[in-house]
mmCIF file of C-alpha atoms in Angstrom:
data_model
loop_
_atom_site.group_PDB
_atom_site.id
_atom_site.type_symbol
_atom_site.label_atom_id
_atom_site.label_comp_id
_atom_site.label_asym_id
_atom_site.label_seq_id
_atom_site.Cartn_x
_atom_site.Cartn_y
_atom_site.Cartn_z
ATOM 1 C CA UNK A 1 -8.038 -11.715 52.589
ATOM 2 C CA UNK A 2 -11.252 -9.819 51.939
ATOM 3 C CA UNK A 3 -13.268 -13.004 51.937
ATOM 4 C CA UNK A 4 -12.427 -13.536 55.586
ATOM 5 C CA UNK A 5 -13.270 -10.008 56.689
ATOM 6 C CA UNK A 6 -16.678 -8.948 57.997
ATOM 7 C CA UNK A 7 -18.622 -6.495 55.859
ATOM 8 C CA UNK A 8 -18.174 -3.862 58.558
ATOM 9 C CA UNK A 9 -14.420 -4.430 58.906
ATOM 10 C CA UNK A 10 -13.926 -4.201 55.135
ATOM 11 C CA UNK A 11 -16.044 -1.051 55.006
ATOM 12 C CA UNK A 12 -14.026 0.545 57.790
ATOM 13 C CA UNK A 13 -10.796 -0.283 55.997
ATOM 14 C CA UNK A 14 -12.037 1.430 52.855
ATOM 15 C CA UNK A 15 -13.269 4.341 54.959
ATOM 16 C CA UNK A 16 -9.895 4.748 56.670
ATOM 17 C CA UNK A 17 -8.025 4.751 53.348
ATOM 18 C CA UNK A 18 -10.406 7.243 51.801
ATOM 19 C CA UNK A 19 -10.353 9.459 54.871
ATOM 20 C CA UNK A 20 -6.551 9.561 54.928
ATOM 21 C CA UNK A 21 -6.408 10.389 51.244
ATOM 22 C CA UNK A 22 -8.996 13.101 51.646
ATOM 23 C CA UNK A 23 -7.216 14.758 54.579
ATOM 24 C CA UNK A 24 -3.814 14.680 52.902
ATOM 25 C CA UNK A 25 -5.211 16.216 49.719
ATOM 26 C CA UNK A 26 -7.183 19.004 51.375
ATOM 27 C CA UNK A 27 -5.360 19.674 54.609
ATOM 28 C CA UNK A 28 -5.520 23.415 54.106
ATOM 29 C CA UNK A 29 -8.982 23.611 52.594
ATOM 30 C CA UNK A 30 -11.840 25.182 54.509
ATOM 31 C CA UNK A 31 -14.217 22.521 55.823
ATOM 32 C CA UNK A 32 -17.897 23.287 55.179
ATOM 33 C CA UNK A 33 -20.359 22.965 58.091
ATOM 34 C CA UNK A 34 -21.733 19.512 58.796
ATOM 35 C CA UNK A 35 -25.368 19.154 57.745
ATOM 36 C CA UNK A 36 -27.090 16.841 60.226
ATOM 37 C CA UNK A 37 -30.345 15.280 59.027
ATOM 38 C CA UNK A 38 -32.362 14.821 62.206
ATOM 39 C CA UNK A 39 -35.382 12.498 62.212
ATOM 40 C CA UNK A 40 -37.981 12.342 64.985
ATOM 41 C CA UNK A 41 -41.680 11.440 65.495
ATOM 42 C CA UNK A 42 -42.928 14.983 66.093
ATOM 43 C CA UNK A 43 -46.523 14.135 65.196
ATOM 44 C CA UNK A 44 -48.596 10.998 65.677
ATOM 45 C CA UNK A 45 -48.880 9.010 68.884
ATOM 46 C CA UNK A 46 -45.195 9.542 69.826
ATOM 47 C CA UNK A 47 -45.321 13.288 69.212
ATOM 48 C CA UNK A 48 -44.772 14.468 72.781
ATOM 49 C CA UNK A 49 -41.594 12.439 73.190
ATOM 50 C CA UNK A 50 -40.386 13.396 69.719
ATOM 51 C CA UNK A 51 -40.863 17.058 70.558
ATOM 52 C CA UNK A 52 -38.923 16.545 73.806
ATOM 53 C CA UNK A 53 -36.009 15.090 71.837
ATOM 54 C CA UNK A 54 -36.167 18.001 69.392
ATOM 55 C CA UNK A 55 -35.612 20.405 72.283
ATOM 56 C CA UNK A 56 -32.309 18.685 73.061
ATOM 57 C CA UNK A 57 -31.163 19.047 69.451
ATOM 58 C CA UNK A 58 -32.280 22.664 69.200
ATOM 59 C CA UNK A 59 -30.319 23.550 72.340
ATOM 60 C CA UNK A 60 -27.277 21.676 71.059
ATOM 61 C CA UNK A 61 -27.010 23.718 67.874
ATOM 62 C CA UNK A 62 -25.946 27.112 69.367
ATOM 63 C CA UNK A 63 -24.039 25.546 72.271
ATOM 64 C CA UNK A 64 -21.920 23.288 70.064
ATOM 65 C CA UNK A 65 -21.228 26.091 67.599
ATOM 66 C CA UNK A 66 -20.137 28.201 70.569
ATOM 67 C CA UNK A 67 -17.793 25.360 71.572
ATOM 68 C CA UNK A 68 -16.051 25.565 68.201
ATOM 69 C CA UNK A 69 -17.967 23.006 66.168
ATOM 70 C CA UNK A 70 -19.496 23.899 62.796
ATOM 71 C CA UNK A 71 -22.889 22.260 62.286
ATOM 72 C CA UNK A 72 -26.308 22.834 60.758
ATOM 73 C CA UNK A 73 -29.503 20.917 61.568
ATOM 74 C CA UNK A 74 -32.034 19.731 58.986
ATOM 75 C CA UNK A 75 -35.225 18.474 60.656
ATOM 76 C CA UNK A 76 -37.714 15.850 59.495
ATOM 77 C CA UNK A 77 -40.881 14.485 61.121
ATOM 78 C CA UNK A 78 -41.669 10.830 60.377
ATOM 79 C CA UNK A 79 -45.104 11.087 62.016
ATOM 80 C CA UNK A 80 -44.610 8.024 64.284
ATOM 81 C CA UNK A 81 -44.681 5.872 61.132
ATOM 82 C CA UNK A 82 -41.674 3.737 60.012
ATOM 83 C CA UNK A 83 -42.787 3.938 56.368
ATOM 84 C CA UNK A 84 -42.656 7.719 56.524
ATOM 85 C CA UNK A 85 -39.244 7.455 58.203
ATOM 86 C CA UNK A 86 -37.889 5.809 55.060
ATOM 87 C CA UNK A 87 -39.111 8.537 52.719
ATOM 88 C CA UNK A 88 -37.987 11.312 55.063
ATOM 89 C CA UNK A 89 -34.504 9.820 55.415
ATOM 90 C CA UNK A 90 -34.199 9.606 51.636
ATOM 91 C CA UNK A 91 -35.410 13.197 51.300
ATOM 92 C CA UNK A 92 -32.815 14.461 53.792
ATOM 93 C CA UNK A 93 -30.064 12.704 51.851
ATOM 94 C CA UNK A 94 -31.290 14.219 48.577
ATOM 95 C CA UNK A 95 -31.350 17.639 50.242
ATOM 96 C CA UNK A 96 -27.682 17.350 51.172
ATOM 97 C CA UNK A 97 -27.501 15.863 54.671
ATOM 98 C CA UNK A 98 -23.981 14.591 55.382
ATOM 99 C CA UNK A 99 -25.057 12.453 58.343
ATOM 100 C CA UNK A 100 -28.385 11.206 59.720
ATOM 101 C CA UNK A 101 -29.423 11.339 63.387
ATOM 102 C CA UNK A 102 -32.382 9.628 65.053
ATOM 103 C CA UNK A 103 -34.853 8.423 65.683
ATOM 104 C CA UNK A 104 -36.328 7.278 69.065
ATOM 105 C CA UNK A 105 -38.806 4.687 67.757
ATOM 106 C CA UNK A 106 -36.987 1.389 67.156
ATOM 107 C CA UNK A 107 -38.903 0.315 64.045
ATOM 108 C CA UNK A 108 -38.233 3.642 62.341
ATOM 109 C CA UNK A 109 -34.618 3.599 63.493
ATOM 110 C CA UNK A 110 -34.070 0.216 61.828
ATOM 111 C CA UNK A 111 -35.597 1.501 58.577
ATOM 112 C CA UNK A 112 -33.358 4.595 58.638
ATOM 113 C CA UNK A 113 -30.308 2.390 59.246
ATOM 114 C CA UNK A 114 -31.157 0.442 56.093
ATOM 115 C CA UNK A 115 -31.528 3.657 54.082
ATOM 116 C CA UNK A 116 -28.200 4.947 55.409
ATOM 117 C CA UNK A 117 -26.455 1.732 54.369
ATOM 118 C CA UNK A 118 -27.994 1.824 50.906
ATOM 119 C CA UNK A 119 -26.805 5.393 50.332
ATOM 120 C CA UNK A 120 -23.473 5.107 52.155
ATOM 121 C CA UNK A 121 -24.366 7.880 54.610
ATOM 122 C CA UNK A 122 -23.348 7.720 58.306
ATOM 123 C CA UNK A 123 -26.204 7.312 60.776
ATOM 124 C CA UNK A 124 -25.859 8.102 64.489
ATOM 125 C CA UNK A 125 -28.561 6.633 66.735
ATOM 126 C CA UNK A 126 -29.139 8.944 69.676
ATOM 127 C CA UNK A 127 -32.158 7.001 71.022
ATOM 128 C CA UNK A 128 -33.337 3.614 69.747
ATOM 129 C CA UNK A 129 -32.820 0.217 71.347
ATOM 130 C CA UNK A 130 -33.724 -2.528 68.835
ATOM 131 C CA UNK A 131 -30.756 -4.918 69.294
ATOM 132 C CA UNK A 132 -30.600 -6.298 65.753
ATOM 133 C CA UNK A 133 -29.635 -2.888 64.351
ATOM 134 C CA UNK A 134 -26.036 -3.296 65.506
ATOM 135 C CA UNK A 135 -25.987 -7.032 64.799
ATOM 136 C CA UNK A 136 -26.478 -6.825 61.016
ATOM 137 C CA UNK A 137 -22.983 -5.833 59.997
ATOM 138 C CA UNK A 138 -23.946 -2.271 59.082
ATOM 139 C CA UNK A 139 -20.789 -0.253 58.464
ATOM 140 C CA UNK A 140 -22.324 3.233 58.578
ATOM 141 C CA UNK A 141 -24.354 2.939 61.810
ATOM 142 C CA UNK A 142 -23.207 4.032 65.287
ATOM 143 C CA UNK A 143 -25.414 3.925 68.371
ATOM 144 C CA UNK A 144 -24.929 5.756 71.670
ATOM 145 C CA UNK A 145 -28.119 4.395 73.263
ATOM 146 C CA UNK A 146 -28.176 0.960 74.964
ATOM 147 C CA UNK A 147 -29.888 -1.950 73.225
ATOM 148 C CA UNK A 148 -33.102 -3.285 74.726
ATOM 149 C CA UNK A 149 -31.087 -6.223 76.064
ATOM 150 C CA UNK A 150 -28.678 -3.846 77.771
ATOM 151 C CA UNK A 151 -31.565 -1.722 79.043
ATOM 152 C CA UNK A 152 -33.385 -4.742 80.454
ATOM 153 C CA UNK A 153 -30.303 -6.328 82.019
ATOM 154 C CA UNK A 154 -29.053 -3.084 83.554
ATOM 155 C CA UNK A 155 -32.578 -2.197 84.664
ATOM 156 C CA UNK A 156 -33.357 -5.597 86.150
ATOM 157 C CA UNK A 157 -30.046 -5.554 88.020
ATOM 158 C CA UNK A 158 -31.196 -2.281 89.601
ATOM 159 C CA UNK A 159 -34.307 -4.039 90.997
ATOM 160 C CA UNK A 160 -32.063 -5.817 93.473
ATOM 161 C CA UNK A 161 -30.468 -2.518 94.491
ATOM 162 C CA UNK A 162 -33.919 -1.046 95.122
ATOM 163 C CA UNK A 163 -34.982 -3.982 97.281
ATOM 164 C CA UNK A 164 -31.685 -4.003 99.160
ATOM 165 C CA UNK A 165 -31.822 -0.284 99.830
ATOM 166 C CA UNK A 166 -35.459 -0.400 101.022
ATOM 167 C CA UNK A 167 -35.251 -3.713 102.875
ATOM 168 C CA UNK A 168 -38.428 -4.847 101.086
ATOM 169 C CA UNK A 169 -38.498 -7.553 98.401
ATOM 170 C CA UNK A 170 -41.726 -8.530 96.598
ATOM 171 C CA UNK A 171 -42.255 -12.211 95.877
ATOM 172 C CA UNK A 172 -44.479 -11.821 92.784
ATOM 173 C CA UNK A 173 -44.930 -9.388 89.906
ATOM 174 C CA UNK A 174 -47.105 -8.689 86.867
ATOM 175 C CA UNK A 175 -45.495 -7.489 83.647
ATOM 176 C CA UNK A 176 -47.468 -5.116 81.393
ATOM 177 C CA UNK A 177 -45.679 -4.170 78.170
ATOM 178 C CA UNK A 178 -46.313 -2.493 74.830
ATOM 179 C CA UNK A 179 -46.372 -4.882 71.878
ATOM 180 C CA UNK A 180 -44.400 -2.730 69.395
ATOM 181 C CA UNK A 181 -40.827 -3.436 68.244
ATOM 182 C CA UNK A 182 -39.336 -1.952 71.387
ATOM 183 C CA UNK A 183 -41.748 -3.687 73.754
ATOM 184 C CA UNK A 184 -41.244 -7.082 72.132
ATOM 185 C CA UNK A 185 -37.461 -6.815 72.271
ATOM 186 C CA UNK A 186 -37.661 -5.800 75.935
ATOM 187 C CA UNK A 187 -39.977 -8.749 76.622
ATOM 188 C CA UNK A 188 -37.430 -11.085 74.999
ATOM 189 C CA UNK A 189 -34.654 -9.692 77.188
ATOM 190 C CA UNK A 190 -36.797 -9.967 80.348
ATOM 191 C CA UNK A 191 -37.708 -13.560 79.474
ATOM 192 C CA UNK A 192 -34.023 -14.437 79.060
ATOM 193 C CA UNK A 193 -33.178 -12.829 82.407
ATOM 194 C CA UNK A 194 -36.018 -14.739 84.059
ATOM 195 C CA UNK A 195 -35.044 -18.049 82.455
ATOM 196 C CA UNK A 196 -31.507 -17.535 83.721
ATOM 197 C CA UNK A 197 -32.856 -17.617 87.281
ATOM 198 C CA UNK A 198 -31.773 -14.051 87.994
ATOM 199 C CA UNK A 199 -35.115 -12.621 89.165
ATOM 200 C CA UNK A 200 -35.760 -12.463 92.897
ATOM 201 C CA UNK A 201 -39.527 -12.574 92.290
ATOM 202 C CA UNK A 202 -41.875 -14.635 90.151
ATOM 203 C CA UNK A 203 -43.689 -13.030 87.205
ATOM 204 C CA UNK A 204 -47.196 -14.450 87.512
ATOM 205 C CA UNK A 205 -48.757 -12.702 84.496
ATOM 206 C CA UNK A 206 -47.442 -11.101 81.293
ATOM 207 C CA UNK A 207 -49.827 -8.746 79.520
ATOM 208 C CA UNK A 208 -49.067 -7.207 76.120
ATOM 209 C CA UNK A 209 -51.040 -4.269 74.716
ATOM 210 C CA UNK A 210 -51.069 -1.788 71.822
ATOM 211 C CA UNK A 211 -49.201 1.456 72.700
ATOM 212 C CA UNK A 212 -51.876 3.360 70.756
ATOM 213 C CA UNK A 213 -54.680 1.863 72.855
ATOM 214 C CA UNK A 214 -57.341 4.300 74.086
ATOM 215 C CA UNK A 215 -58.509 2.083 76.952
ATOM 216 C CA UNK A 216 -56.464 -0.231 79.211
ATOM 217 C CA UNK A 217 -59.245 -1.123 81.660
ATOM 218 C CA UNK A 218 -59.310 -4.813 80.696
ATOM 219 C CA UNK A 219 -55.512 -5.156 80.869
ATOM 220 C CA UNK A 220 -55.303 -3.419 84.248
ATOM 221 C CA UNK A 221 -58.174 -5.523 85.606
ATOM 222 C CA UNK A 222 -56.300 -8.646 84.525
ATOM 223 C CA UNK A 223 -53.139 -7.397 86.237
ATOM 224 C CA UNK A 224 -55.055 -6.631 89.424
ATOM 225 C CA UNK A 225 -56.690 -10.081 89.410
ATOM 226 C CA UNK A 226 -53.242 -11.708 89.404
ATOM 227 C CA UNK A 227 -52.730 -10.420 92.935
ATOM 228 C CA UNK A 228 -49.020 -9.707 92.514
ATOM 229 C CA UNK A 229 -47.017 -7.522 94.880
ATOM 230 C CA UNK A 230 -45.133 -5.571 92.188
ATOM 231 C CA UNK A 231 -46.278 -3.968 88.920
ATOM 232 C CA UNK A 232 -43.500 -4.110 86.298
ATOM 233 C CA UNK A 233 -43.981 -2.165 83.062
ATOM 234 C CA UNK A 234 -42.549 -1.406 79.639
ATOM 235 C CA UNK A 235 -44.413 1.655 78.373
ATOM 236 C CA UNK A 236 -44.520 4.621 76.065
ATOM 237 C CA UNK A 237 -45.994 7.936 77.278
ATOM 238 C CA UNK A 238 -49.697 8.028 76.456
ATOM 239 C CA UNK A 239 -50.277 4.422 77.502
ATOM 240 C CA UNK A 240 -48.360 4.968 80.769
ATOM 241 C CA UNK A 241 -50.817 7.749 81.646
ATOM 242 C CA UNK A 242 -53.819 5.558 80.738
ATOM 243 C CA UNK A 243 -52.439 2.676 82.776
ATOM 244 C CA UNK A 244 -51.913 4.651 86.001
ATOM 245 C CA UNK A 245 -55.281 6.371 85.681
ATOM 246 C CA UNK A 246 -56.904 2.965 85.404
ATOM 247 C CA UNK A 247 -54.901 1.603 88.361
ATOM 248 C CA UNK A 248 -56.181 4.482 90.491
ATOM 249 C CA UNK A 249 -59.744 3.999 89.239
ATOM 250 C CA UNK A 250 -59.690 0.270 89.969
ATOM 251 C CA UNK A 251 -57.824 0.755 93.258
ATOM 252 C CA UNK A 252 -55.115 -1.585 92.114
ATOM 253 C CA UNK A 253 -52.437 -1.242 94.804
ATOM 254 C CA UNK A 254 -48.915 -2.711 94.673
ATOM 255 C CA UNK A 255 -45.619 -2.135 96.457
ATOM 256 C CA UNK A 256 -44.522 -0.112 93.464
ATOM 257 C CA UNK A 257 -44.501 0.440 89.716
ATOM 258 C CA UNK A 258 -41.063 -0.183 88.230
ATOM 259 C CA UNK A 259 -39.830 -0.237 84.646
ATOM 260 C CA UNK A 260 -36.599 -2.039 83.757
ATOM 261 C CA UNK A 261 -36.035 0.638 81.124
ATOM 262 C CA UNK A 262 -38.688 2.419 79.058
ATOM 263 C CA UNK A 263 -39.953 5.952 78.378
ATOM 264 C CA UNK A 264 -43.153 7.503 79.639
ATOM 265 C CA UNK A 265 -43.171 7.669 83.406
ATOM 266 C CA UNK A 266 -40.387 10.267 83.792
ATOM 267 C CA UNK A 267 -41.815 12.510 81.061
ATOM 268 C CA UNK A 268 -43.151 15.943 81.995
ATOM 269 C CA UNK A 269 -46.552 15.225 80.486
ATOM 270 C CA UNK A 270 -46.931 12.139 82.704
ATOM 271 C CA UNK A 271 -46.160 14.285 85.751
ATOM 272 C CA UNK A 272 -48.428 17.144 84.666
ATOM 273 C CA UNK A 273 -51.453 15.032 83.791
ATOM 274 C CA UNK A 274 -51.380 12.664 86.770
ATOM 275 C CA UNK A 275 -50.357 15.098 89.495
ATOM 276 C CA UNK A 276 -49.988 13.355 92.869
ATOM 277 C CA UNK A 277 -50.592 9.974 91.255
ATOM 278 C CA UNK A 278 -47.430 10.412 89.164
ATOM 279 C CA UNK A 279 -45.262 10.268 92.287
ATOM 280 C CA UNK A 280 -43.679 6.924 93.141
ATOM 281 C CA UNK A 281 -43.072 5.059 89.849
ATOM 282 C CA UNK A 282 -39.443 4.117 89.220
ATOM 283 C CA UNK A 283 -37.776 3.828 85.830
ATOM 284 C CA UNK A 284 -34.356 2.201 85.591
ATOM 285 C CA UNK A 285 -32.714 4.053 82.710
ATOM 286 C CA UNK A 286 -29.517 5.847 81.734
ATOM 287 C CA UNK A 287 -29.703 9.278 83.333
ATOM 288 C CA UNK A 288 -28.160 12.716 83.459
ATOM 289 C CA UNK A 289 -24.815 13.252 85.192
ATOM 290 C CA UNK A 290 -25.340 16.573 86.928
ATOM 291 C CA UNK A 291 -21.736 16.525 88.166
ATOM 292 C CA UNK A 292 -20.549 17.197 84.600
ATOM 293 C CA UNK A 293 -19.991 20.853 83.729
ATOM 294 C CA UNK A 294 -21.507 20.320 80.284
ATOM 295 C CA UNK A 295 -24.671 18.903 81.867
ATOM 296 C CA UNK A 296 -24.948 21.876 84.178
ATOM 297 C CA UNK A 297 -24.606 24.308 81.275
ATOM 298 C CA UNK A 298 -27.159 22.426 79.190
ATOM 299 C CA UNK A 299 -29.617 22.336 82.102
ATOM 300 C CA UNK A 300 -29.340 26.103 82.587
ATOM 301 C CA UNK A 301 -29.968 26.680 78.885
ATOM 302 C CA UNK A 302 -32.856 24.218 78.939
ATOM 303 C CA UNK A 303 -34.817 25.830 81.758
ATOM 304 C CA UNK A 304 -34.171 29.294 80.359
ATOM 305 C CA UNK A 305 -35.718 28.232 77.061
ATOM 306 C CA UNK A 306 -38.321 25.752 78.379
ATOM 307 C CA UNK A 307 -39.173 26.637 82.010
ATOM 308 C CA UNK A 308 -42.256 24.412 82.070
ATOM 309 C CA UNK A 309 -40.684 21.274 80.587
ATOM 310 C CA UNK A 310 -38.635 18.419 82.038
ATOM 311 C CA UNK A 311 -34.871 18.103 81.609
ATOM 312 C CA UNK A 312 -34.426 14.359 81.226
ATOM 313 C CA UNK A 313 -32.779 11.615 79.185
ATOM 314 C CA UNK A 314 -34.620 12.635 76.010
ATOM 315 C CA UNK A 315 -32.784 15.945 76.131
ATOM 316 C CA UNK A 316 -29.515 14.378 77.239
ATOM 317 C CA UNK A 317 -29.210 11.676 74.586
ATOM 318 C CA UNK A 318 -30.492 14.001 71.848
ATOM 319 C CA UNK A 319 -27.796 16.507 72.781
ATOM 320 C CA UNK A 320 -25.145 13.790 72.860
ATOM 321 C CA UNK A 321 -26.186 12.617 69.406
ATOM 322 C CA UNK A 322 -25.491 16.095 68.056
ATOM 323 C CA UNK A 323 -22.199 16.191 69.972
ATOM 324 C CA UNK A 324 -21.076 12.858 68.488
ATOM 325 C CA UNK A 325 -21.786 14.064 64.953
ATOM 326 C CA UNK A 326 -20.073 17.427 65.529
ATOM 327 C CA UNK A 327 -17.019 15.843 67.143
ATOM 328 C CA UNK A 328 -16.585 13.337 64.298
ATOM 329 C CA UNK A 329 -16.829 16.148 61.741
ATOM 330 C CA UNK A 330 -14.241 18.260 63.525
ATOM 331 C CA UNK A 331 -11.757 15.396 63.823
ATOM 332 C CA UNK A 332 -12.380 14.214 60.263
ATOM 333 C CA UNK A 333 -11.860 17.666 58.797
ATOM 334 C CA UNK A 334 -14.358 16.656 56.139
ATOM 335 C CA UNK A 335 -18.006 16.104 55.310
ATOM 336 C CA UNK A 336 -17.228 13.057 53.171
ATOM 337 C CA UNK A 337 -18.921 9.822 54.378
ATOM 338 C CA UNK A 338 -15.695 7.786 54.491
ATOM 339 C CA UNK A 339 -13.912 10.367 56.622
ATOM 340 C CA UNK A 340 -16.903 10.749 58.963
ATOM 341 C CA UNK A 341 -17.227 6.977 59.429
ATOM 342 C CA UNK A 342 -13.553 6.649 60.287
ATOM 343 C CA UNK A 343 -13.845 9.501 62.798
ATOM 344 C CA UNK A 344 -16.972 7.955 64.350
ATOM 345 C CA UNK A 345 -15.125 4.669 64.764
ATOM 346 C CA UNK A 346 -12.417 6.457 66.783
ATOM 347 C CA UNK A 347 -14.826 8.435 68.990
ATOM 348 C CA UNK A 348 -13.816 8.934 72.625
ATOM 349 C CA UNK A 349 -15.817 11.619 74.417
ATOM 350 C CA UNK A 350 -15.240 11.876 78.164
ATOM 351 C CA UNK A 351 -17.069 15.209 78.352
ATOM 352 C CA UNK A 352 -20.730 14.231 78.120
ATOM 353 C CA UNK A 353 -24.091 14.815 79.835
ATOM 354 C CA UNK A 354 -25.182 11.258 80.744
ATOM 355 C CA UNK A 355 -23.805 9.027 83.510
ATOM 356 C CA UNK A 356 -21.253 6.405 82.479
ATOM 357 C CA UNK A 357 -17.792 6.399 80.968
ATOM 358 C CA UNK A 358 -16.554 8.043 77.808
ATOM 359 C CA UNK A 359 -18.682 7.672 74.674
ATOM 360 C CA UNK A 360 -17.032 5.159 72.375
ATOM 361 C CA UNK A 361 -18.061 2.430 69.937
ATOM 362 C CA UNK A 362 -17.172 -1.236 69.572
ATOM 363 C CA UNK A 363 -16.624 -3.100 66.299
ATOM 364 C CA UNK A 364 -20.396 -3.324 65.779
ATOM 365 C CA UNK A 365 -20.904 0.418 66.186
ATOM 366 C CA UNK A 366 -22.469 0.092 69.653
ATOM 367 C CA UNK A 367 -21.502 2.057 72.764
ATOM 368 C CA UNK A 368 -21.132 -0.973 75.084
ATOM 369 C CA UNK A 369 -20.717 0.825 78.403
ATOM 370 C CA UNK A 370 -24.015 2.571 79.129
ATOM 371 C CA UNK A 371 -25.310 2.206 82.693
ATOM 372 C CA UNK A 372 -28.732 2.748 84.278
ATOM 373 C CA UNK A 373 -29.843 4.670 87.325
ATOM 374 C CA UNK A 374 -33.041 4.121 89.298
ATOM 375 C CA UNK A 375 -35.064 7.267 88.568
ATOM 376 C CA UNK A 376 -38.093 7.864 90.789
ATOM 377 C CA UNK A 377 -40.821 10.490 90.482
ATOM 378 C CA UNK A 378 -40.770 12.449 93.746
ATOM 379 C CA UNK A 379 -42.502 15.742 94.509
ATOM 380 C CA UNK A 380 -43.529 16.187 90.905
ATOM 381 C CA UNK A 381 -40.191 15.573 89.216
ATOM 382 C CA UNK A 382 -37.918 12.632 88.314
ATOM 383 C CA UNK A 383 -34.745 12.196 90.372
ATOM 384 C CA UNK A 384 -32.001 9.578 90.468
ATOM 385 C CA UNK A 385 -32.226 7.622 93.727
ATOM 386 C CA UNK A 386 -29.639 4.915 92.899
ATOM 387 C CA UNK A 387 -26.729 4.328 92.587
ATOM 388 C CA UNK A 388 -25.610 6.319 95.601
ATOM 389 C CA UNK A 389 -22.856 8.028 93.602
ATOM 390 C CA UNK A 390 -25.465 9.590 91.305
ATOM 391 C CA UNK A 391 -28.365 9.939 93.776
ATOM 392 C CA UNK A 392 -30.285 13.217 93.853
ATOM 393 C CA UNK A 393 -32.964 12.098 96.344
ATOM 394 C CA UNK A 394 -33.814 9.275 98.753
ATOM 395 C CA UNK A 395 -35.652 6.164 97.524
ATOM 396 C CA UNK A 396 -39.298 5.684 98.581
ATOM 397 C CA UNK A 397 -40.342 2.008 98.438
ATOM 398 C CA UNK A 398 -42.978 0.692 98.938
ATOM 399 C CA UNK A 399 -44.885 3.689 97.592
ATOM 400 C CA UNK A 400 -47.949 5.202 99.331
ATOM 401 C CA UNK A 401 -51.344 3.842 98.239
ATOM 402 C CA UNK A 402 -53.534 5.901 95.922
ATOM 403 C CA UNK A 403 -55.893 6.900 98.758
ATOM 404 C CA UNK A 404 -53.025 7.850 101.071
ATOM 405 C CA UNK A 405 -51.921 10.861 99.038
ATOM 406 C CA UNK A 406 -52.791 14.387 100.069
#
């Protein structure tokens, strides 16, 4: 009975019926290219990360067409503003986008998901971790990126691996985190992990701040005054740079700076601006699988096109988002929403660029099997140091003090 089915299950049933009917009626018809409406924050305070994600999509376009997919990319900048994300998503749909892709910032991603549902247009989330997005019964939304809860849990589990590998375990920590949608959801996940008695150290201070802040001197001074052995962070890019600069200025020394899963510290701009002071921080995040042939090809194309930029998860997940859309289109044999949704539901992509198993989606539209690596900045570039099966370099922990660097 329909009354006993979830909104998503009912929607998928309708989608499957429509998709079957469409394929049977047009089996021999030429399938037009898939128009992907890509949304990113390419201006505003998240611009640098948005531009990094755009590079992954731009590289995907010729490579995927070469691989036999037929796609076009329509780009939109939501200016780091969720309100603009709504109008841009609606504009892309009016302009003929068959599927939406985005959008990095969690608040904007949630808004785009709502627009997609209202218009009955599939939406693939390449990066965006707000957990409620895949808990609302949306039937057109599919996410390849881990939720903030998954990020935090996977990332906090890696803390123990770091301490075990190094033989050094801090007893206390300070948490500094951004207070936006992403930062708050990460804080909630960290709190739950802590309340479950899973932390091996005590968090003695939790300090929230605005990711658009121009000065973090007061927050860093408060963290230093707590006297903790470990500095744990949830950052964006610009604030991560401000924070480390202030730590150096105030001579705030800890065993290390570790994020349970957030952007910023592995970004090329962080490495460029901070130089020797960028070395040492660890970010526990999903990472590139350089053992995959597709990853190797993408990396070659990346450095040929962008020799002075960093090949990292922004590129990887942005590429995979394009791949997911293209693969669904090819299997659906259609650009119709119902057919695309049914194809997305059946996704199984073993050939990918990130570590972890095949890309697939559960009943909520979430890829449930993403894993995190410990990624440390060493010699001016980020490298996976754990797990051993994915390691590209050897872990350094504790990290050298600010005055001990040449």
